[in-house]
XYZ file of C-alpha atoms in Angstrom:
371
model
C 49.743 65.510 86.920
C 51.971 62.096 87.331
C 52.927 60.827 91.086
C 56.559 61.610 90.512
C 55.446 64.857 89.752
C 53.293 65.650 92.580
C 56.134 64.153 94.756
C 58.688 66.938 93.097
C 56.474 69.292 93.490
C 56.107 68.840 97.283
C 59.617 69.737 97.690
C 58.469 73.415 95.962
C 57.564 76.198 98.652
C 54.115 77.148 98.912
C 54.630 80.405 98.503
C 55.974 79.946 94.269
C 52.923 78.033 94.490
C 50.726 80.957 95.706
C 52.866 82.655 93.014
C 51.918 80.755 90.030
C 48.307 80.558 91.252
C 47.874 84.139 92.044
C 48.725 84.753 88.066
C 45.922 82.865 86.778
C 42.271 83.646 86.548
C 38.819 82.412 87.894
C 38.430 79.157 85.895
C 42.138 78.515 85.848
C 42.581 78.309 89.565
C 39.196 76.692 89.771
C 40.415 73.765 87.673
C 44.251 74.340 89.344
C 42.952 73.564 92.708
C 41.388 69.852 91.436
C 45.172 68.882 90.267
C 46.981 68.001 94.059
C 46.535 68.996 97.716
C 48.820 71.408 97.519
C 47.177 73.719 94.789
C 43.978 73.120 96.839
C 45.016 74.148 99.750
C 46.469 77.194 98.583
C 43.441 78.004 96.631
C 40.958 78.513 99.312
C 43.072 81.512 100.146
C 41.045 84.816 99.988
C 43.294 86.877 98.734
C 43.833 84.713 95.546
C 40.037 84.991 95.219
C 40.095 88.623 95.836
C 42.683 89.664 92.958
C 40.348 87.379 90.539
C 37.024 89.223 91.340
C 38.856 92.876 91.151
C 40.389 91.718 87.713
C 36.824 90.810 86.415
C 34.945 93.275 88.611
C 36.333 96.511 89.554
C 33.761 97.861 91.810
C 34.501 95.047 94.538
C 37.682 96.963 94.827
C 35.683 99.351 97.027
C 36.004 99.443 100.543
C 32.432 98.976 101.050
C 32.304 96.331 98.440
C 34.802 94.837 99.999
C 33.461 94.418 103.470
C 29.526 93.430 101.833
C 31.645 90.657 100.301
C 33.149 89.754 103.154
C 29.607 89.614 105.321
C 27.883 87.448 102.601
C 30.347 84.534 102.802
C 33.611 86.002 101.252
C 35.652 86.469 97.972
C 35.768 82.836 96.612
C 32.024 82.400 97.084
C 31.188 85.461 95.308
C 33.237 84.701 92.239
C 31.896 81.258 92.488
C 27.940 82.970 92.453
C 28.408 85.353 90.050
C 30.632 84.342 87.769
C 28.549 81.151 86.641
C 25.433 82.769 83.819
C 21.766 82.188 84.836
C 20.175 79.917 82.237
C 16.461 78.648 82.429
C 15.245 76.343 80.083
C 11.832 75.478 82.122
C 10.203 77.072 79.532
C 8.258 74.200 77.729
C 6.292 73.672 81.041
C 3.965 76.094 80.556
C 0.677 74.986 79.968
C -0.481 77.421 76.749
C -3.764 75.987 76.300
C -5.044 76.706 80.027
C -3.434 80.186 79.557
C -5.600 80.520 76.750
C -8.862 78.767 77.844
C -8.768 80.649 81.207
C -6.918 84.458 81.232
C -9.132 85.478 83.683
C -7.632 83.234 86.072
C -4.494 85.447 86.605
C -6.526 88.905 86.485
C -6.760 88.364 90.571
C -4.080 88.362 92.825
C -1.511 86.475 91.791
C -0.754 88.357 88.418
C -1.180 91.903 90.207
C 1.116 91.024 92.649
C -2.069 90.728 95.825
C 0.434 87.933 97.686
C 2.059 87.337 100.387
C 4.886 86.610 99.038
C 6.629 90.050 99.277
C 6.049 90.070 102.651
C 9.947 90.522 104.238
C 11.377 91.519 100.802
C 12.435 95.362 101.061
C 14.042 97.480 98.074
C 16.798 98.537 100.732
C 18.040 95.043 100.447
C 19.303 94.539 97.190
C 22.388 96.105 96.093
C 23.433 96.598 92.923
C 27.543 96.141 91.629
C 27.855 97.164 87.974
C 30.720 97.099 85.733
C 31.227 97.893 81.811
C 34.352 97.217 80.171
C 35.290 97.883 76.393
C 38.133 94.836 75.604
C 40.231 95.242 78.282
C 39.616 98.365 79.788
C 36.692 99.601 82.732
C 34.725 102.357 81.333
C 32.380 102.085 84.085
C 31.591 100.612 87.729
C 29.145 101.468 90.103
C 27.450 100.167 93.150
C 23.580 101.704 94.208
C 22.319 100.947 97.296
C 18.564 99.578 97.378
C 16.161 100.607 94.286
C 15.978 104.270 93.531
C 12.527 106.127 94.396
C 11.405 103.065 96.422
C 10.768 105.059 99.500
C 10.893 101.628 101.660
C 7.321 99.966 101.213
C 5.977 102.992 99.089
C 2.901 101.227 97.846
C 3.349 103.191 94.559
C 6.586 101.582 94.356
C 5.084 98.450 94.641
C 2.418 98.739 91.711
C 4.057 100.953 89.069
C 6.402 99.603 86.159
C 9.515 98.545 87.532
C 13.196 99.921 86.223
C 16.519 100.608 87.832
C 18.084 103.325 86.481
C 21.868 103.929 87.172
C 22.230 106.872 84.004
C 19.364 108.824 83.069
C 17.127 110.953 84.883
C 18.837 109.808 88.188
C 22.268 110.596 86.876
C 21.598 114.156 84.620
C 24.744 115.776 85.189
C 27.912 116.303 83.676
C 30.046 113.368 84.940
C 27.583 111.415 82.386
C 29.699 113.441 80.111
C 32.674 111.999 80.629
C 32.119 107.843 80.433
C 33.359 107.807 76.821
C 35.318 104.710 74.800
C 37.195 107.116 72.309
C 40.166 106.188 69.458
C 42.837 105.829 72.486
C 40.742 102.879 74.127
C 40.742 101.293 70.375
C 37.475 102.704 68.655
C 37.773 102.427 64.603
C 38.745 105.670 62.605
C 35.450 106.644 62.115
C 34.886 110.580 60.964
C 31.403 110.737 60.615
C 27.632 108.945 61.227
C 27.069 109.093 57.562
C 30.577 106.835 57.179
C 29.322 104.753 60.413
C 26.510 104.344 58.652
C 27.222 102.892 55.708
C 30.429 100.971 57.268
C 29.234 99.577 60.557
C 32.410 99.844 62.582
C 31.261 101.047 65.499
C 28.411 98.581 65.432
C 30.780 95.814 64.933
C 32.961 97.362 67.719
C 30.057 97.436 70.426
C 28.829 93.609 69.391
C 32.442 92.223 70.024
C 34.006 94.695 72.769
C 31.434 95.794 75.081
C 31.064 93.451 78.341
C 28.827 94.042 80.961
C 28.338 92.736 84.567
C 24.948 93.354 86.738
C 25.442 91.621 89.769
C 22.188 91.728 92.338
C 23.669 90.814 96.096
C 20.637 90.110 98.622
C 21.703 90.937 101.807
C 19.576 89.931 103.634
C 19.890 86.311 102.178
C 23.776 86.737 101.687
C 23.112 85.497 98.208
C 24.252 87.077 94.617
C 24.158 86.497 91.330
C 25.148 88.202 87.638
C 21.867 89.069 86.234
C 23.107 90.176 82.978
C 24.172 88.234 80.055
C 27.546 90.013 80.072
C 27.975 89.336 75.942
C 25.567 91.662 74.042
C 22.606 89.554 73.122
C 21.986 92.106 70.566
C 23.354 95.913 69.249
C 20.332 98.128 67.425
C 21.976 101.092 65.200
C 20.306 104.044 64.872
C 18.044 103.998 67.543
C 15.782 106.295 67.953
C 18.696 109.289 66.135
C 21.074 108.036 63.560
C 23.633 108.912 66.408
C 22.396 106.787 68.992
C 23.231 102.821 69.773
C 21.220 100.223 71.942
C 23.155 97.185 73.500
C 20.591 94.783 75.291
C 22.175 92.328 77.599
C 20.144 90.881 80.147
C 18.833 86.924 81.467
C 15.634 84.898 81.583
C 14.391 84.319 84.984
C 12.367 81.952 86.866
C 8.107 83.687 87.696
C 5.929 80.721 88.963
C 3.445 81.565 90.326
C 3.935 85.385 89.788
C 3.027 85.955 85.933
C 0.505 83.204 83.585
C 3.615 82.211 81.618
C 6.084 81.644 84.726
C 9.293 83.153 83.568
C 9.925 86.658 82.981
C 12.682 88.623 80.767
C 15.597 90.748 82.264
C 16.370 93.364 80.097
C 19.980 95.438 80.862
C 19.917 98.477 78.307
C 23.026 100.645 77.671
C 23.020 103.324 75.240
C 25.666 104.950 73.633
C 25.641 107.856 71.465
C 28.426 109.271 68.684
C 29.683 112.331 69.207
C 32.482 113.926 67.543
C 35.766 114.540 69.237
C 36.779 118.054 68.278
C 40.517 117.081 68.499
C 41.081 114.561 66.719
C 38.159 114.680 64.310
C 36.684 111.476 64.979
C 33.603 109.759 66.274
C 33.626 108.455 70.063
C 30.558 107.029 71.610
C 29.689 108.082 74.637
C 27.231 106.339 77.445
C 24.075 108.085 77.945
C 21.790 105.876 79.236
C 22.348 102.052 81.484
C 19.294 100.417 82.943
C 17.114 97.326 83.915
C 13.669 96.373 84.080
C 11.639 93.150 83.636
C 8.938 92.175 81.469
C 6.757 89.035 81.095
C 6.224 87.607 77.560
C 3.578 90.494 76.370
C 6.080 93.033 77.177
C 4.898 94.211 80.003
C 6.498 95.784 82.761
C 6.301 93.506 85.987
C 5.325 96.028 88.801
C 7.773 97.086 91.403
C 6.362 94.602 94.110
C 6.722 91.633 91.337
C 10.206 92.470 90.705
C 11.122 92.159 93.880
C 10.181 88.318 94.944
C 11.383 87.867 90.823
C 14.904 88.972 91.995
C 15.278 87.305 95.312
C 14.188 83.613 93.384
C 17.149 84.273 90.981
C 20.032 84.447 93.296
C 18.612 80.555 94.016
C 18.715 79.262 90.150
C 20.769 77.368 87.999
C 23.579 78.774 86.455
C 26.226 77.883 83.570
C 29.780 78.383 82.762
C 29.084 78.367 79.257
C 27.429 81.170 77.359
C 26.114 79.294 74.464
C 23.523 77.807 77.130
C 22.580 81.394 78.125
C 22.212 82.323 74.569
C 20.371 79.486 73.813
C 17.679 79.960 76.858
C 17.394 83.294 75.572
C 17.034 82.045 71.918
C 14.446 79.978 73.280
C 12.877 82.105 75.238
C 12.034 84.521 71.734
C 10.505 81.799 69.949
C 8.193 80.583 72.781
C 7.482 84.523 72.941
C 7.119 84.334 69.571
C 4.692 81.561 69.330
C 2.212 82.671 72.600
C 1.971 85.868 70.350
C 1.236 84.145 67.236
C -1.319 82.011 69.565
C -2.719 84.605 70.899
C -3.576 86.184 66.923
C -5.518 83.181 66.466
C -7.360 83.081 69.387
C -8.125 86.650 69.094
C -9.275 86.172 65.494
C -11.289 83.422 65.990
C -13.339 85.086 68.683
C -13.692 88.368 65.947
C -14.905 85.738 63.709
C -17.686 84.293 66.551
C -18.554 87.558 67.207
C -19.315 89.022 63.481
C -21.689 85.412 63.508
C -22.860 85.596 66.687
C -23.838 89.714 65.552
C -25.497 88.691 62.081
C -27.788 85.719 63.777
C -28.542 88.169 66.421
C -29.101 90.635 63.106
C -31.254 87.836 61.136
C -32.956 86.674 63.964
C -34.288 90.385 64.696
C -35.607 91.048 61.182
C -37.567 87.642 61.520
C -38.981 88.113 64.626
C -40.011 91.913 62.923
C -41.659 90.643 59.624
């Protein structure tokens, strides 16, 4: 923007300013309010702040919401938390070869979870604010309180497998039922799995439509951040039933100290199943299943104690405005995966191989000793 028109533009009342800005979204007012004083001024106005995070997240629309918002620093910081992706790249620091040498070195307390580092950190306080949309519309938004079946410091909470479920066995009822994306919300004519199946619409429709938001607020802290990768990172068809699809979304996080290879995966599932409507003939997919767990590189579950100090160091980590850096960490994250298993073959191999010597000398050595 010139000087003479800043200096027209100061003649304008602030409130078609606060019009205009009102009308544009997160990273449009973000990069509004760097233009003059005016547009900044006006920008650190709530409200403004307030529309953006209900037009990206519906659930902060509720009154509750609202006021754990409010208590954690206020609309403008929480769009400015959340909406930024977690990326971590500190992947390459892990020392393989020590890993290797020494495993036994994380069977104590550090892998298992035997710290002190939990101490303070309580399921009840983490909340979780979760929205789905399919293009523009919400097909889903929910807020739970704490981590189900955590029963405060439960110590089988602590030690079993970790996952957050928000539909499944927590959720069997009808309502589950009724979160459907069907023709009217722009599904593909699609009459049948067979078709789906040879066609791929449906598929196509989930890898390009579906968005997802998993937003983890500490409040103790008074710190958030969007734990899910809010683009599918990848759609499996026909999973386990020809009827069924798997959307993983999800974020690498930052483990030192916690697991041998110091970063652990978060995995967001949501499943969605065909079924036919009877009216209009055609195939809608319906939501049956949305959760989130975390696993280290061998797949395994981090326990529920784990989790926990996991979660609270991610609302502290870098984040990005750009999702090819999320995709890439992620990228990155399934070939170092990829290589610590193909590491571990070899390793596991080579001791076979010592031992099969080490059995026949112990074999040869016998029958000598005998004759």
């Amino acid at each position: 923007m010139s000087v003479a028109q800043m200096e027209s533009t100061s003649s304008l009342s602030s409130d078609i300013f606060y019009d205009i800005l009102r009308r544009l979204d997160g990273a449009t007012l973000a990069s509004a309010a760097c233009a003059c004083a005016a547009f900044c001024s006006i920008s650190r106005e709530e409200k403004l702040w307030e529309d953006v995070c209900y037009s990206l997240w519906p659930s902060t629309s509720r009154d509750d919401v609202r006021n754990l918002i409010s208590s954690i620093g206020g609309f403008r910081k929480f769009y400015a938390d959340c909406y930024p992706l977690i990326v971590n790249k500190d992947l390459t620091v892990v020392d393989w070869d020590s890993y290797f040498e020494d495993p036994e070195e994380w069977i104590g307390a550090d892998y298992y979870g035997e710290t002190d580092e939990y101490q303070g950190i309580s399921p009840s306080d983490f909340i979780s604010i979760v929205d789905i949309r399919y293009k523009d519309k919400t097909i889903f938004s929910e807020v739970l309180q704490g981590v189900p079946y955590s029963d405060g410091f439960n110590r089988w909470f602590y030690n079993s497998p970790f996952q957050v479920d928000i539909i499944g066995d927590s959720y069997a009822n009808d309502e589950v039922g009724q979160i459907l994306i069907s023709v009217s919300d722009g599904l593909p004519l699609v009459q049948s799995v067979e078709s789906e199946k040879k066609e791929g619409k449906l598929w196509k429709e989930l890898v390009d439509g579906i968005r997802l938001s998993w937003i983890i607020v500490n409040t103790k802290v008074k710190q958030a951040a969007n734990i899910s990768s809010w683009i599918p990172l990848g759609v499996q068809r026909h999973w386990p039933t020809d009827e069924d699809f798997v959307v993983r979304f999800g974020s690498i996080l930052p483990a030192k100290d916690v697991v041998p290879c110091q970063v652990v995966e978060c995995i967001v599932v949501a499943k969605f199943q065909m079924v036919k409507d009877d009216n209009s003939g055609y195939m809608h997919l319906k939501l049956t299943q949305l959760s989130m767990q975390l696993e280290d590189m061998e797949g395994a579950h981090m326990n529920g104690r784990n989790s926990l100090v996991v979660l609270k160091e991610a609302l502290s980590c870098q984040r990005s405005k750009n999702y090819t850096e999320v995709l890439e960490c992620c990228d990155l994250y399934s070939r170092v995966r990829t290589e610590m298993k193909e590491e571990k073959m070899r390793n596991e191999s080579r001791i076979d191989r010592l031992c099969i010597l080490s059995g026949i000398a112990a074999f040869i050595t016998f029958w000598y000793c005998i004759f």
